[in-house]
Amino acid sequence: MRVVIAEDNALLREGLVLLLTSAGHEVVAVASTGPEVLPALLEHRPDVAVLDVRMPPGFRDEGLRAALEARREVRGLPVLVLSQYVEETYAAELLGDDVAGVGYLLKDRVGRVDEFLDALERVAAGGMALDPEVVTELMSRRRDDPVDLLTPREREVLHLMAEGRDNTTIATALSVTERSVSKHIGNVFLKLGLPPQSDSGHRRVLAVLTYLNSPSTKS
């Protein structure tokens, strides 16, 4: 894969370069400040971008802003955003109304090399990868939502769906059969009022958005 890295911390930036090249990927550009990010993304149009949320000069949301702008300029550009801790507003804004090719991980996750590379490849392929802590934080703030109708097991299934896991992985994680997972997902669709005429993949996205892209997560 061709990757652009945007990270102001030199040690982490070089570590990411080494990690990705060692895994057989090509780092086509690196950026250390916010203003460098968007030009690099538009010039190289990578298979995936790895971006820090807060970058110079303001250390606010420069990396996130560049990611959002790049996804508007290059529709569907896969981006994996890294953050020091869960920032609910930023996570919800990144998810927006399209979670295809989007990832949001805490920086600690980079140290778990296999998990990080798996998330990166999933995002590059158009999937989704959310840090479990991000999912937990966003879901914990929801009130008076249709999710209140879900059983604990259905919530577990949707939690894993929100991390971008497929049915096989969910079944393994919960020690149940794939048939049971499919049944739980069907119940989730029903209780969240998702139209049966939509294809399954689209309804998965809608189900995740019902959890993560609500007014309560942006309060």
PDB file of C-alpha atoms in Angstrom:
ATOM      1  CA  MET A   1       0.000   0.000   0.000  1.00  0.00           C
ATOM      2  CA  ARG A   2       1.007   3.613  -0.579  1.00  0.00           C
ATOM      3  CA  VAL A   3       0.770   5.556   2.672  1.00  0.00           C
ATOM      4  CA  VAL A   4       0.998   9.220   3.710  1.00  0.00           C
ATOM      5  CA  ILE A   5       1.887   9.829   7.372  1.00  0.00           C
ATOM      6  CA  ALA A   6       1.065  13.078   9.191  1.00  0.00           C
ATOM      7  CA  GLU A   7       2.496  13.210  12.714  1.00  0.00           C
ATOM      8  CA  ASP A   8       4.386  16.023  14.477  1.00  0.00           C
ATOM      9  CA  ASN A   9       6.157  13.798  17.002  1.00  0.00           C
ATOM     10  CA  ALA A  10       9.407  12.905  15.221  1.00  0.00           C
ATOM     11  CA  LEU A  11       9.970   9.702  17.177  1.00  0.00           C
ATOM     12  CA  LEU A  12       6.486   8.346  16.497  1.00  0.00           C
ATOM     13  CA  ARG A  13       6.609   9.536  12.882  1.00  0.00           C
ATOM     14  CA  GLU A  14       9.863   7.710  12.176  1.00  0.00           C
ATOM     15  CA  GLY A  15       8.604   4.688  14.063  1.00  0.00           C
ATOM     16  CA  LEU A  16       5.525   4.557  11.833  1.00  0.00           C
ATOM     17  CA  VAL A  17       7.689   4.848   8.727  1.00  0.00           C
ATOM     18  CA  LEU A  18       9.891   1.977   9.886  1.00  0.00           C
ATOM     19  CA  LEU A  19       6.909  -0.140  10.919  1.00  0.00           C
ATOM     20  CA  LEU A  20       5.068   0.302   7.628  1.00  0.00           C
ATOM     21  CA  THR A  21       8.082  -0.173   5.373  1.00  0.00           C
ATOM     22  CA  SER A  22       9.054  -3.283   7.322  1.00  0.00           C
ATOM     23  CA  ALA A  23       5.535  -4.594   6.683  1.00  0.00           C
ATOM     24  CA  GLY A  24       6.019  -4.124   2.940  1.00  0.00           C
ATOM     25  CA  HIS A  25       4.166  -0.826   2.493  1.00  0.00           C
ATOM     26  CA  GLU A  26       5.462   2.293   0.743  1.00  0.00           C
ATOM     27  CA  VAL A  27       5.473   5.595   2.629  1.00  0.00           C
ATOM     28  CA  VAL A  28       5.147   8.132  -0.186  1.00  0.00           C
ATOM     29  CA  ALA A  29       5.149  11.285   1.975  1.00  0.00           C
ATOM     30  CA  VAL A  30       5.355  12.489   5.571  1.00  0.00           C
ATOM     31  CA  ALA A  31       4.028  15.701   7.088  1.00  0.00           C
ATOM     32  CA  SER A  32       4.936  17.254  10.419  1.00  0.00           C
ATOM     33  CA  THR A  33       2.624  20.298  10.430  1.00  0.00           C
ATOM     34  CA  GLY A  34      -1.034  20.849   9.632  1.00  0.00           C
ATOM     35  CA  PRO A  35      -0.545  22.969   6.489  1.00  0.00           C
ATOM     36  CA  GLU A  36       1.605  20.232   4.917  1.00  0.00           C
ATOM     37  CA  VAL A  37      -1.055  17.556   5.173  1.00  0.00           C
ATOM     38  CA  LEU A  38      -3.667  18.407   2.546  1.00  0.00           C
ATOM     39  CA  PRO A  39      -1.144  19.176  -0.253  1.00  0.00           C
ATOM     40  CA  ALA A  40       0.598  15.858   0.414  1.00  0.00           C
ATOM     41  CA  LEU A  41      -2.679  13.943   0.303  1.00  0.00           C
ATOM     42  CA  LEU A  42      -3.867  15.633  -2.889  1.00  0.00           C
ATOM     43  CA  GLU A  43      -0.513  15.207  -4.610  1.00  0.00           C
ATOM     44  CA  HIS A  44       0.044  11.536  -3.781  1.00  0.00           C
ATOM     45  CA  ARG A  45      -3.544  10.295  -3.356  1.00  0.00           C
ATOM     46  CA  PRO A  46      -2.380   7.390  -1.206  1.00  0.00           C
ATOM     47  CA  ASP A  47      -4.137   4.098  -0.595  1.00  0.00           C
ATOM     48  CA  VAL A  48      -4.475   5.211   3.021  1.00  0.00           C
ATOM     49  CA  ALA A  49      -3.419   8.157   5.187  1.00  0.00           C
ATOM     50  CA  VAL A  50      -2.332   7.913   8.831  1.00  0.00           C
ATOM     51  CA  LEU A  51      -3.021  11.242  10.535  1.00  0.00           C
ATOM     52  CA  ASP A  52      -2.577  12.740  13.978  1.00  0.00           C
ATOM     53  CA  VAL A  53      -5.571  14.794  15.138  1.00  0.00           C
ATOM     54  CA  ARG A  54      -3.624  17.651  16.754  1.00  0.00           C
ATOM     55  CA  MET A  55      -0.709  19.127  14.797  1.00  0.00           C
ATOM     56  CA  PRO A  56       1.244  22.392  14.619  1.00  0.00           C
ATOM     57  CA  PRO A  57       0.826  25.270  14.464  1.00  0.00           C
ATOM     58  CA  GLY A  58      -2.301  25.312  16.641  1.00  0.00           C
ATOM     59  CA  PHE A  59      -2.278  21.802  18.116  1.00  0.00           C
ATOM     60  CA  ARG A  60      -6.064  21.760  17.928  1.00  0.00           C
ATOM     61  CA  ASP A  61      -7.571  19.737  15.090  1.00  0.00           C
ATOM     62  CA  GLU A  62      -5.321  20.462  12.101  1.00  0.00           C
ATOM     63  CA  GLY A  63      -4.854  16.815  11.169  1.00  0.00           C
ATOM     64  CA  LEU A  64      -8.556  16.056  11.403  1.00  0.00           C
ATOM     65  CA  ARG A  65      -9.464  19.111   9.317  1.00  0.00           C
ATOM     66  CA  ALA A  66      -7.020  18.029   6.627  1.00  0.00           C
ATOM     67  CA  ALA A  67      -8.495  14.527   6.639  1.00  0.00           C
ATOM     68  CA  LEU A  68     -12.050  15.833   6.242  1.00  0.00           C
ATOM     69  CA  GLU A  69     -11.050  18.226   3.466  1.00  0.00           C
ATOM     70  CA  ALA A  70      -9.097  15.522   1.638  1.00  0.00           C
ATOM     71  CA  ARG A  71     -12.109  13.184   1.779  1.00  0.00           C
ATOM     72  CA  ARG A  72     -14.209  15.926   0.225  1.00  0.00           C
ATOM     73  CA  GLU A  73     -11.639  16.505  -2.528  1.00  0.00           C
ATOM     74  CA  VAL A  74     -10.890  12.820  -3.089  1.00  0.00           C
ATOM     75  CA  ARG A  75     -14.137  10.995  -2.446  1.00  0.00           C
ATOM     76  CA  GLY A  76     -13.646   7.998  -0.183  1.00  0.00           C
ATOM     77  CA  LEU A  77      -9.952   8.598   0.555  1.00  0.00           C
ATOM     78  CA  PRO A  78      -9.182   6.101   3.351  1.00  0.00           C
ATOM     79  CA  VAL A  79      -7.938   7.791   6.526  1.00  0.00           C
ATOM     80  CA  LEU A  80      -6.793   6.324   9.821  1.00  0.00           C
ATOM     81  CA  VAL A  81      -6.730   9.021  12.502  1.00  0.00           C
ATOM     82  CA  LEU A  82      -4.577   8.664  15.602  1.00  0.00           C
ATOM     83  CA  SER A  83      -5.280  10.448  18.873  1.00  0.00           C
ATOM     84  CA  GLN A  84      -3.631  10.568  22.282  1.00  0.00           C
ATOM     85  CA  TYR A  85      -6.997  10.055  23.972  1.00  0.00           C
ATOM     86  CA  VAL A  86     -10.675   9.788  23.040  1.00  0.00           C
ATOM     87  CA  GLU A  87     -11.948  13.109  21.679  1.00  0.00           C
ATOM     88  CA  GLU A  88     -15.676  12.557  21.227  1.00  0.00           C
ATOM     89  CA  THR A  89     -16.447  15.585  19.081  1.00  0.00           C
ATOM     90  CA  TYR A  90     -13.610  14.822  16.672  1.00  0.00           C
ATOM     91  CA  ALA A  91     -14.534  11.152  16.429  1.00  0.00           C
ATOM     92  CA  ALA A  92     -18.179  11.947  15.715  1.00  0.00           C
ATOM     93  CA  GLU A  93     -17.241  14.568  13.120  1.00  0.00           C
ATOM     94  CA  LEU A  94     -14.865  12.202  11.345  1.00  0.00           C
ATOM     95  CA  LEU A  95     -17.549   9.550  11.139  1.00  0.00           C
ATOM     96  CA  GLY A  96     -20.030  12.065   9.741  1.00  0.00           C
ATOM     97  CA  ASP A  97     -22.391  10.316   7.355  1.00  0.00           C
ATOM     98  CA  ASP A  98     -19.861   8.011   5.708  1.00  0.00           C
ATOM     99  CA  VAL A  99     -17.802   5.515   7.683  1.00  0.00           C
ATOM    100  CA  ALA A 100     -16.355   3.710   4.665  1.00  0.00           C
ATOM    101  CA  GLY A 101     -12.577   3.835   4.759  1.00  0.00           C
ATOM    102  CA  VAL A 102     -12.387   5.506   8.165  1.00  0.00           C
ATOM    103  CA  GLY A 103     -10.434   4.581  11.267  1.00  0.00           C
ATOM    104  CA  TYR A 104      -9.952   6.228  14.667  1.00  0.00           C
ATOM    105  CA  LEU A 105      -7.393   4.670  17.003  1.00  0.00           C
ATOM    106  CA  LEU A 106      -5.683   5.725  20.174  1.00  0.00           C
ATOM    107  CA  LYS A 107      -1.926   6.046  19.745  1.00  0.00           C
ATOM    108  CA  ASP A 108      -1.321   3.296  22.278  1.00  0.00           C
ATOM    109  CA  ARG A 109      -2.783   0.908  19.708  1.00  0.00           C
ATOM    110  CA  VAL A 110       0.217   1.488  17.408  1.00  0.00           C
ATOM    111  CA  GLY A 111       2.358  -0.461  19.859  1.00  0.00           C
ATOM    112  CA  ARG A 112       0.168  -3.499  19.244  1.00  0.00           C
ATOM    113  CA  VAL A 113       1.650  -3.991  15.814  1.00  0.00           C
ATOM    114  CA  ASP A 114      -0.613  -6.737  14.505  1.00  0.00           C
ATOM    115  CA  GLU A 115      -3.781  -4.898  15.594  1.00  0.00           C
ATOM    116  CA  PHE A 116      -2.556  -1.638  14.082  1.00  0.00           C
ATOM    117  CA  LEU A 117      -1.621  -3.191  10.741  1.00  0.00           C
ATOM    118  CA  ASP A 118      -4.917  -5.080  10.624  1.00  0.00           C
ATOM    119  CA  ALA A 119      -6.821  -1.837  11.224  1.00  0.00           C
ATOM    120  CA  LEU A 120      -4.777  -0.034   8.577  1.00  0.00           C
ATOM    121  CA  GLU A 121      -5.445  -2.695   5.958  1.00  0.00           C
ATOM    122  CA  ARG A 122      -9.133  -2.784   6.842  1.00  0.00           C
ATOM    123  CA  VAL A 123      -9.450   0.983   6.376  1.00  0.00           C
ATOM    124  CA  ALA A 124      -7.482   0.923   3.116  1.00  0.00           C
ATOM    125  CA  ALA A 125      -9.901  -1.711   1.815  1.00  0.00           C
ATOM    126  CA  GLY A 126     -12.854   0.603   2.485  1.00  0.00           C
ATOM    127  CA  GLY A 127     -13.768  -0.822   5.877  1.00  0.00           C
ATOM    128  CA  MET A 128     -13.891   0.763   9.295  1.00  0.00           C
ATOM    129  CA  ALA A 129     -11.670   0.486  12.357  1.00  0.00           C
ATOM    130  CA  LEU A 130     -12.601   2.137  15.641  1.00  0.00           C
ATOM    131  CA  ASP A 131     -10.650   1.774  18.844  1.00  0.00           C
ATOM    132  CA  PRO A 132     -12.724  -0.143  21.416  1.00  0.00           C
ATOM    133  CA  GLU A 133     -12.277   2.751  23.871  1.00  0.00           C
ATOM    134  CA  VAL A 134     -13.674   5.175  21.298  1.00  0.00           C
ATOM    135  CA  VAL A 135     -16.737   3.001  20.770  1.00  0.00           C
ATOM    136  CA  THR A 136     -17.275   2.622  24.517  1.00  0.00           C
ATOM    137  CA  GLU A 137     -16.940   6.353  25.149  1.00  0.00           C
ATOM    138  CA  LEU A 138     -19.347   7.351  22.403  1.00  0.00           C
ATOM    139  CA  MET A 139     -21.923   4.726  23.279  1.00  0.00           C
ATOM    140  CA  SER A 140     -21.848   5.586  26.993  1.00  0.00           C
ATOM    141  CA  ARG A 141     -23.169   9.086  26.287  1.00  0.00           C
ATOM    142  CA  ARG A 142     -26.285   8.018  24.439  1.00  0.00           C
ATOM    143  CA  ARG A 143     -29.676   8.547  26.087  1.00  0.00           C
ATOM    144  CA  ASP A 144     -33.259   7.823  25.002  1.00  0.00           C
ATOM    145  CA  ASP A 145     -32.231   6.093  21.785  1.00  0.00           C
ATOM    146  CA  PRO A 146     -33.590   3.016  20.011  1.00  0.00           C
ATOM    147  CA  VAL A 147     -30.541   1.151  21.283  1.00  0.00           C
ATOM    148  CA  ASP A 148     -32.285   0.938  24.634  1.00  0.00           C
ATOM    149  CA  LEU A 149     -34.378  -1.812  23.032  1.00  0.00           C
ATOM    150  CA  LEU A 150     -31.318  -3.964  22.357  1.00  0.00           C
ATOM    151  CA  THR A 151     -30.388  -6.888  24.555  1.00  0.00           C
ATOM    152  CA  PRO A 152     -26.905  -6.973  26.137  1.00  0.00           C
ATOM    153  CA  ARG A 153     -25.787  -9.531  23.530  1.00  0.00           C
ATOM    154  CA  GLU A 154     -27.122  -7.413  20.673  1.00  0.00           C
ATOM    155  CA  ARG A 155     -25.235  -4.452  22.091  1.00  0.00           C
ATOM    156  CA  GLU A 156     -22.052  -6.546  22.173  1.00  0.00           C
ATOM    157  CA  VAL A 157     -22.556  -7.509  18.541  1.00  0.00           C
ATOM    158  CA  LEU A 158     -23.170  -3.908  17.489  1.00  0.00           C
ATOM    159  CA  HIS A 159     -20.177  -2.773  19.536  1.00  0.00           C
ATOM    160  CA  LEU A 160     -17.964  -5.130  17.511  1.00  0.00           C
ATOM    161  CA  MET A 161     -19.651  -4.077  14.271  1.00  0.00           C
ATOM    162  CA  ALA A 162     -18.738  -0.499  15.164  1.00  0.00           C
ATOM    163  CA  GLU A 163     -15.100  -1.571  15.396  1.00  0.00           C
ATOM    164  CA  GLY A 164     -15.392  -2.822  11.822  1.00  0.00           C
ATOM    165  CA  ARG A 165     -15.417  -6.548  12.629  1.00  0.00           C
ATOM    166  CA  ASP A 166     -17.000  -9.022  10.225  1.00  0.00           C
ATOM    167  CA  ASN A 167     -19.395 -11.788  11.264  1.00  0.00           C
ATOM    168  CA  THR A 168     -16.686 -14.435  11.525  1.00  0.00           C
ATOM    169  CA  THR A 169     -14.559 -12.306  13.834  1.00  0.00           C
ATOM    170  CA  ILE A 170     -17.583 -11.369  15.936  1.00  0.00           C
ATOM    171  CA  ALA A 171     -18.551 -15.023  16.303  1.00  0.00           C
ATOM    172  CA  THR A 172     -15.036 -15.896  17.469  1.00  0.00           C
ATOM    173  CA  ALA A 173     -14.879 -12.991  19.913  1.00  0.00           C
ATOM    174  CA  LEU A 174     -18.217 -13.920  21.508  1.00  0.00           C
ATOM    175  CA  SER A 175     -17.735 -17.705  21.270  1.00  0.00           C
ATOM    176  CA  VAL A 176     -20.962 -18.176  19.307  1.00  0.00           C
ATOM    177  CA  THR A 177     -21.801 -19.428  15.837  1.00  0.00           C
ATOM    178  CA  GLU A 178     -21.924 -17.191  12.779  1.00  0.00           C
ATOM    179  CA  ARG A 179     -25.579 -18.126  12.470  1.00  0.00           C
ATOM    180  CA  SER A 180     -26.199 -16.669  15.927  1.00  0.00           C
ATOM    181  CA  VAL A 181     -24.335 -13.515  14.969  1.00  0.00           C
ATOM    182  CA  SER A 182     -26.465 -13.147  11.826  1.00  0.00           C
ATOM    183  CA  LYS A 183     -29.608 -13.562  13.937  1.00  0.00           C
ATOM    184  CA  HIS A 184     -28.451 -10.906  16.422  1.00  0.00           C
ATOM    185  CA  ILE A 185     -27.609  -8.513  13.596  1.00  0.00           C
ATOM    186  CA  GLY A 186     -31.046  -9.079  12.088  1.00  0.00           C
ATOM    187  CA  ASN A 187     -32.607  -8.197  15.430  1.00  0.00           C
ATOM    188  CA  VAL A 188     -30.447  -5.061  15.637  1.00  0.00           C
ATOM    189  CA  PHE A 189     -31.629  -3.961  12.190  1.00  0.00           C
ATOM    190  CA  LEU A 190     -35.234  -4.581  13.179  1.00  0.00           C
ATOM    191  CA  LYS A 191     -35.076  -2.755  16.521  1.00  0.00           C
ATOM    192  CA  LEU A 192     -33.253   0.211  15.016  1.00  0.00           C
ATOM    193  CA  GLY A 193     -35.905   0.475  12.316  1.00  0.00           C
ATOM    194  CA  LEU A 194     -33.534  -0.018   9.392  1.00  0.00           C
ATOM    195  CA  PRO A 195     -35.326  -0.685   6.102  1.00  0.00           C
ATOM    196  CA  PRO A 196     -35.192  -4.312   4.938  1.00  0.00           C
ATOM    197  CA  GLN A 197     -34.970  -3.204   1.321  1.00  0.00           C
ATOM    198  CA  SER A 198     -31.453  -1.877   1.928  1.00  0.00           C
ATOM    199  CA  ASP A 199     -28.576  -4.270   1.310  1.00  0.00           C
ATOM    200  CA  SER A 200     -26.930  -5.834   4.349  1.00  0.00           C
ATOM    201  CA  GLY A 201     -23.693  -3.877   4.029  1.00  0.00           C
ATOM    202  CA  HIS A 202     -25.554  -0.577   3.860  1.00  0.00           C
ATOM    203  CA  ARG A 203     -27.668  -1.482   6.883  1.00  0.00           C
ATOM    204  CA  ARG A 204     -24.502  -2.299   8.853  1.00  0.00           C
ATOM    205  CA  VAL A 205     -23.264   1.213   8.172  1.00  0.00           C
ATOM    206  CA  LEU A 206     -26.629   2.699   9.151  1.00  0.00           C
ATOM    207  CA  ALA A 207     -26.667   0.663  12.365  1.00  0.00           C
ATOM    208  CA  VAL A 208     -23.226   1.930  13.343  1.00  0.00           C
ATOM    209  CA  LEU A 209     -24.173   5.505  12.504  1.00  0.00           C
ATOM    210  CA  THR A 210     -27.284   5.199  14.672  1.00  0.00           C
ATOM    211  CA  TYR A 211     -24.926   4.509  17.577  1.00  0.00           C
ATOM    212  CA  LEU A 212     -22.114   6.873  16.873  1.00  0.00           C
ATOM    213  CA  ASN A 213     -23.467   9.808  14.882  1.00  0.00           C
ATOM    214  CA  SER A 214     -26.222  11.035  17.193  1.00  0.00           C
ATOM    215  CA  PRO A 215     -26.723  14.456  18.832  1.00  0.00           C
ATOM    216  CA  SER A 216     -25.753  13.032  22.221  1.00  0.00           C
ATOM    217  CA  THR A 217     -22.276  12.114  20.971  1.00  0.00           C
ATOM    218  CA  LYS A 218     -21.714  15.681  19.833  1.00  0.00           C
ATOM    219  CA  SER A 219     -22.894  17.396  22.988  1.00  0.00           C
TER     220      SER A 219
END
